[in-house]
Tab-separated table of N, CA and C in Angstrom:
chain	number	residue	atom	x	y	z
A	227	MET	N	0.845	-1.186	0.000
A	227	MET	CA	0.000	0.000	0.000
A	227	MET	C	0.884	1.240	0.000
A	228	SER	N	0.666	2.121	-0.900
A	228	SER	CA	1.417	3.371	-0.886
A	228	SER	C	0.781	4.329	0.106
A	229	ALA	N	1.599	5.206	0.692
A	229	ALA	CA	1.105	6.125	1.720
A	229	ALA	C	0.013	7.041	1.179
A	230	GLN	N	0.072	7.376	-0.103
A	230	GLN	CA	-0.895	8.302	-0.680
A	230	GLN	C	-2.279	7.671	-0.821
A	231	ARG	N	-2.351	6.363	-0.855
A	231	ARG	CA	-3.626	5.694	-1.104
A	231	ARG	C	-4.304	5.222	0.169
A	232	LYS	N	-3.683	5.406	1.315
A	232	LYS	CA	-4.256	4.942	2.574
A	232	LYS	C	-5.138	6.007	3.203
A	233	GLN	N	-6.220	5.565	3.809
A	233	GLN	CA	-7.071	6.440	4.609
A	233	GLN	C	-7.083	5.871	6.011
A	234	LYS	N	-6.689	6.689	6.988
A	234	LYS	CA	-6.679	6.245	8.378
A	234	LYS	C	-7.944	6.733	9.057
A	235	ALA	N	-8.509	5.864	9.891
A	235	ALA	CA	-9.699	6.221	10.662
A	235	ALA	C	-9.562	5.650	12.065
A	236	PHE	N	-10.214	6.323	12.999
A	236	PHE	CA	-10.239	5.904	14.395
A	236	PHE	C	-11.684	5.538	14.718
A	237	VAL	N	-11.883	4.312	15.165
A	237	VAL	CA	-13.235	3.822	15.421
A	237	VAL	C	-13.386	3.561	16.920
A	238	LEU	N	-14.290	4.313	17.539
A	238	LEU	CA	-14.625	4.095	18.945
A	238	LEU	C	-15.724	3.045	19.009
A	239	LEU	N	-15.618	2.128	19.973
A	239	LEU	CA	-16.601	1.056	20.096
A	239	LEU	C	-17.129	0.954	21.514
A	240	LYS	N	-18.443	0.739	21.615
A	240	LYS	CA	-19.068	0.349	22.880
A	240	LYS	C	-19.292	-1.151	22.785
A	241	VAL	N	-18.921	-1.844	23.857
A	241	VAL	CA	-18.906	-3.298	23.853
A	241	VAL	C	-19.708	-3.813	25.046
A	242	GLU	N	-20.339	-4.970	24.886
A	242	GLU	CA	-21.024	-5.601	26.011
A	242	GLU	C	-20.016	-5.784	27.151
A	243	PRO	N	-20.397	-5.402	28.368
A	243	PRO	CA	-19.474	-5.509	29.504
A	243	PRO	C	-18.885	-6.916	29.639
A	244	GLY	N	-17.583	-6.951	29.883
A	244	GLY	CA	-16.880	-8.213	30.064
A	244	GLY	C	-16.359	-8.844	28.790
A	245	HIS	N	-16.644	-8.229	27.634
A	245	HIS	CA	-16.234	-8.807	26.354
A	245	HIS	C	-15.198	-7.948	25.619
A	246	GLU	N	-14.565	-7.031	26.326
A	246	GLU	CA	-13.602	-6.130	25.691
A	246	GLU	C	-12.445	-6.903	25.043
A	247	ARG	N	-11.880	-7.857	25.759
A	247	ARG	CA	-10.743	-8.612	25.204
A	247	ARG	C	-11.175	-9.499	24.033
A	248	ASP	N	-12.379	-10.057	24.108
A	248	ASP	CA	-12.892	-10.866	22.994
A	248	ASP	C	-12.995	-10.018	21.728
A	249	VAL	N	-13.574	-8.832	21.874
A	249	VAL	CA	-13.728	-7.938	20.723
A	249	VAL	C	-12.358	-7.500	20.219
A	250	MET	N	-11.454	-7.168	21.140
A	250	MET	CA	-10.105	-6.764	20.751
A	250	MET	C	-9.455	-7.854	19.888
A	251	ASN	N	-9.527	-9.094	20.331
A	251	ASN	CA	-8.921	-10.201	19.583
A	251	ASN	C	-9.588	-10.398	18.228
A	252	ASN	N	-10.908	-10.277	18.174
A	252	ASN	CA	-11.619	-10.423	16.899
A	252	ASN	C	-11.275	-9.305	15.927
A	253	LEU	N	-11.155	-8.085	16.424
A	253	LEU	CA	-10.801	-6.959	15.551
A	253	LEU	C	-9.406	-7.123	14.971
A	254	MET	N	-8.483	-7.655	15.762
A	254	MET	CA	-7.113	-7.828	15.278
A	254	MET	C	-7.019	-8.871	14.161
A	255	GLU	N	-8.062	-9.661	13.979
A	255	GLU	CA	-8.110	-10.626	12.876
A	255	GLU	C	-8.443	-9.951	11.539
A	256	LEU	N	-8.962	-8.732	11.586
A	256	LEU	CA	-9.330	-8.008	10.362
A	256	LEU	C	-8.088	-7.380	9.747
A	257	ASP	N	-7.895	-7.578	8.454
A	257	ASP	CA	-6.704	-7.070	7.767
A	257	ASP	C	-6.546	-5.559	7.880
A	258	GLU	N	-7.651	-4.831	7.865
A	258	GLU	CA	-7.587	-3.365	7.839
A	258	GLU	C	-7.349	-2.743	9.213
A	259	VAL	N	-7.499	-3.509	10.269
A	259	VAL	CA	-7.304	-2.988	11.628
A	259	VAL	C	-5.825	-3.064	11.972
A	260	ARG	N	-5.235	-1.907	12.293
A	260	ARG	CA	-3.801	-1.823	12.596
A	260	ARG	C	-3.512	-1.865	14.090
A	261	GLU	N	-4.393	-1.261	14.894
A	261	GLU	CA	-4.207	-1.203	16.346
A	261	GLU	C	-5.569	-1.289	17.016
A	262	VAL	N	-5.575	-1.847	18.232
A	262	VAL	CA	-6.783	-1.869	19.051
A	262	VAL	C	-6.367	-1.581	20.486
A	263	HIS	N	-7.080	-0.652	21.139
A	263	HIS	CA	-6.773	-0.261	22.514
A	263	HIS	C	-8.049	-0.289	23.347
A	264	ILE	N	-7.979	-0.908	24.527
A	264	ILE	CA	-9.070	-0.821	25.498
A	264	ILE	C	-8.854	0.471	26.269
A	265	ILE	N	-9.908	1.289	26.357
A	265	ILE	CA	-9.778	2.620	26.956
A	265	ILE	C	-10.852	2.834	28.026
A	266	PRO	N	-10.563	3.691	29.016
A	266	PRO	CA	-11.580	4.011	30.015
A	266	PRO	C	-12.520	5.099	29.494
A	267	GLY	N	-13.692	5.193	30.087
A	267	GLY	CA	-14.604	6.282	29.738
A	267	GLY	C	-15.853	5.803	29.039
A	268	GLU	N	-16.466	6.718	28.303
A	268	GLU	CA	-17.742	6.449	27.632
A	268	GLU	C	-17.630	5.312	26.614
A	269	TRP	N	-16.516	5.247	25.912
A	269	TRP	CA	-16.272	4.210	24.916
A	269	TRP	C	-15.320	3.184	25.517
A	270	ASP	N	-15.398	1.950	25.044
A	270	ASP	CA	-14.606	0.859	25.612
A	270	ASP	C	-13.325	0.564	24.841
A	271	ILE	N	-13.382	0.755	23.536
A	271	ILE	CA	-12.265	0.389	22.660
A	271	ILE	C	-12.093	1.462	21.600
A	272	ILE	N	-10.830	1.695	21.211
A	272	ILE	CA	-10.553	2.486	20.012
A	272	ILE	C	-9.712	1.612	19.083
A	273	ALA	N	-10.131	1.555	17.828
A	273	ALA	CA	-9.414	0.786	16.817
A	273	ALA	C	-8.907	1.742	15.744
A	274	VAL	N	-7.694	1.500	15.284
A	274	VAL	CA	-7.117	2.274	14.191
A	274	VAL	C	-7.246	1.426	12.928
A	275	VAL	N	-7.905	2.002	11.930
A	275	VAL	CA	-8.188	1.300	10.681
A	275	VAL	C	-7.482	2.022	9.543
A	276	GLU	N	-6.905	1.263	8.619
A	276	GLU	CA	-6.354	1.840	7.398
A	276	GLU	C	-7.018	1.175	6.211
A	277	ALA	N	-7.558	2.001	5.330
A	277	ALA	CA	-8.246	1.497	4.142
A	277	ALA	C	-7.531	2.000	2.903
A	278	GLU	N	-7.462	1.144	1.918
A	278	GLU	CA	-6.835	1.511	0.658
A	278	GLU	C	-7.899	1.927	-0.347
A	279	LYS	N	-7.611	2.992	-1.080
A	279	LYS	CA	-8.517	3.458	-2.127
A	279	LYS	C	-8.558	2.421	-3.242
A	280	GLY	N	-9.756	2.152	-3.719
A	280	GLY	CA	-9.911	1.227	-4.833
A	280	GLY	C	-9.963	1.973	-6.158
A	281	ILE	N	-10.107	1.240	-7.221
A	281	ILE	CA	-10.186	1.847	-8.551
A	281	ILE	C	-11.462	2.671	-8.681
A	282	VAL	N	-12.564	2.151	-8.162
A	282	VAL	CA	-13.856	2.824	-8.271
A	282	VAL	C	-14.291	3.426	-6.945
A	283	VAL	N	-13.871	2.831	-5.840
A	283	VAL	CA	-14.342	3.218	-4.511
A	283	VAL	C	-13.308	4.098	-3.820
A	284	SER	N	-13.753	5.218	-3.246
A	284	SER	CA	-12.843	6.105	-2.515
A	284	SER	C	-12.428	5.453	-1.201
A	285	SER	N	-11.335	5.934	-0.624
A	285	SER	CA	-10.865	5.382	0.651
A	285	SER	C	-11.858	5.674	1.775
A	286	ASP	N	-12.548	6.820	1.725
A	286	ASP	CA	-13.581	7.109	2.727
A	286	ASP	C	-14.709	6.074	2.652
A	287	GLU	N	-15.096	5.706	1.434
A	287	GLU	CA	-16.131	4.684	1.266
A	287	GLU	C	-15.652	3.332	1.768
A	288	ARG	N	-14.378	3.032	1.571
A	288	ARG	CA	-13.814	1.768	2.070
A	288	ARG	C	-13.879	1.728	3.590
A	289	VAL	N	-13.540	2.847	4.246
A	289	VAL	CA	-13.638	2.902	5.708
A	289	VAL	C	-15.076	2.625	6.122
A	290	TYR	N	-16.019	3.272	5.480
A	290	TYR	CA	-17.445	3.081	5.769
A	290	TYR	C	-17.826	1.604	5.632
A	291	ASP	N	-17.379	0.971	4.549
A	291	ASP	CA	-17.676	-0.446	4.327
A	291	ASP	C	-17.065	-1.329	5.413
A	292	ILE	N	-15.837	-1.042	5.804
A	292	ILE	CA	-15.165	-1.826	6.844
A	292	ILE	C	-15.929	-1.726	8.156
A	293	VAL	N	-16.330	-0.513	8.510
A	293	VAL	CA	-17.054	-0.320	9.771
A	293	VAL	C	-18.408	-1.024	9.717
A	294	LEU	N	-19.171	-0.804	8.661
A	294	LEU	CA	-20.514	-1.405	8.567
A	294	LEU	C	-20.493	-2.918	8.375
A	295	ASP	N	-19.629	-3.384	7.494
A	295	ASP	CA	-19.661	-4.797	7.111
A	295	ASP	C	-18.828	-5.702	8.004
A	296	LYS	N	-17.857	-5.143	8.705
A	296	LYS	CA	-16.977	-5.985	9.514
A	296	LYS	C	-17.019	-5.626	10.996
A	297	ILE	N	-16.716	-4.387	11.331
A	297	ILE	CA	-16.582	-4.011	12.741
A	297	ILE	C	-17.928	-4.050	13.457
A	298	GLU	N	-18.955	-3.442	12.880
A	298	GLU	CA	-20.265	-3.420	13.545
A	298	GLU	C	-20.902	-4.805	13.640
A	299	LYS	N	-20.469	-5.738	12.809
A	299	LYS	CA	-21.003	-7.102	12.851
A	299	LYS	C	-20.199	-8.005	13.783
A	300	THR	N	-19.156	-7.472	14.393
A	300	THR	CA	-18.359	-8.244	15.339
A	300	THR	C	-19.197	-8.521	16.585
A	301	LYS	N	-19.180	-9.759	17.022
A	301	LYS	CA	-19.962	-10.169	18.192
A	301	LYS	C	-19.604	-9.308	19.393
A	302	HIS	N	-20.602	-8.874	20.141
A	302	HIS	CA	-20.517	-8.089	21.373
A	302	HIS	C	-20.320	-6.585	21.140
A	303	VAL	N	-20.218	-6.131	19.883
A	303	VAL	CA	-20.120	-4.691	19.602
A	303	VAL	C	-21.530	-4.113	19.633
A	304	GLN	N	-21.730	-3.067	20.443
A	304	GLN	CA	-23.048	-2.455	20.584
A	304	GLN	C	-23.199	-1.169	19.779
A	305	ASP	N	-22.112	-0.399	19.629
A	305	ASP	CA	-22.196	0.898	18.950
A	305	ASP	C	-20.806	1.294	18.485
A	306	THR	N	-20.752	2.138	17.451
A	306	THR	CA	-19.470	2.661	16.963
A	306	THR	C	-19.589	4.147	16.660
A	307	ASN	N	-18.446	4.806	16.651
A	307	ASN	CA	-18.337	6.203	16.241
A	307	ASN	C	-17.017	6.312	15.489
A	308	THR	N	-17.085	6.690	14.219
A	308	THR	CA	-15.900	6.696	13.363
A	308	THR	C	-15.449	8.112	13.061
A	309	MET	N	-14.143	8.326	13.216
A	309	MET	CA	-13.524	9.612	12.894
A	309	MET	C	-12.457	9.369	11.838
A	310	VAL	N	-12.599	10.027	10.693
A	310	VAL	CA	-11.663	9.858	9.589
A	310	VAL	C	-10.621	10.962	9.650
A	311	SER	N	-9.365	10.571	9.548
A	311	SER	CA	-8.267	11.529	9.571
A	311	SER	C	-8.080	12.139	8.185
A	312	HIS	N	-7.960	13.455	8.152
A	312	HIS	CA	-7.709	14.130	6.882
A	312	HIS	C	-6.277	14.619	6.762
A	313	PHE	N	-5.566	14.710	7.893
A	313	PHE	CA	-4.160	15.107	7.882
A	313	PHE	C	-3.515	14.561	9.138
A	314	SER	N	-2.329	13.983	9.006
A	314	SER	CA	-1.648	13.388	10.157
A	314	SER	C	-0.166	13.704	10.131
A	315	LYS	N	0.416	13.723	11.320
A	315	LYS	CA	1.863	13.783	11.504
A	315	LYS	C	2.201	12.835	12.632
A	316	SER	N	3.340	12.204	12.539
A	316	SER	CA	3.793	11.347	13.631
A	316	SER	C	5.313	11.346	13.659
A	317	LYS	N	5.843	10.942	14.791
A	317	LYS	CA	7.306	10.855	14.950
A	317	LYS	C	7.732	9.424	14.816
């Protein structure tokens, strides 16, 4: 994947209590999921997703498809909130 074709998104998840590690392990099985963190607060998990732009489908649409078709269908996931990155810097 070239850096120019990747779209990074951060997906917050609410999970059935007691199933955080199960969901974490299931998410890590998805090719597009790069990182998964259990977090305190209103949301239980944050997942970092990278989607590649297709020939016909934009990378934003790919993120949408990944969340709807894969992440939201993961057992014990109750709700999601997706934030798409438009510009990033890292060290």
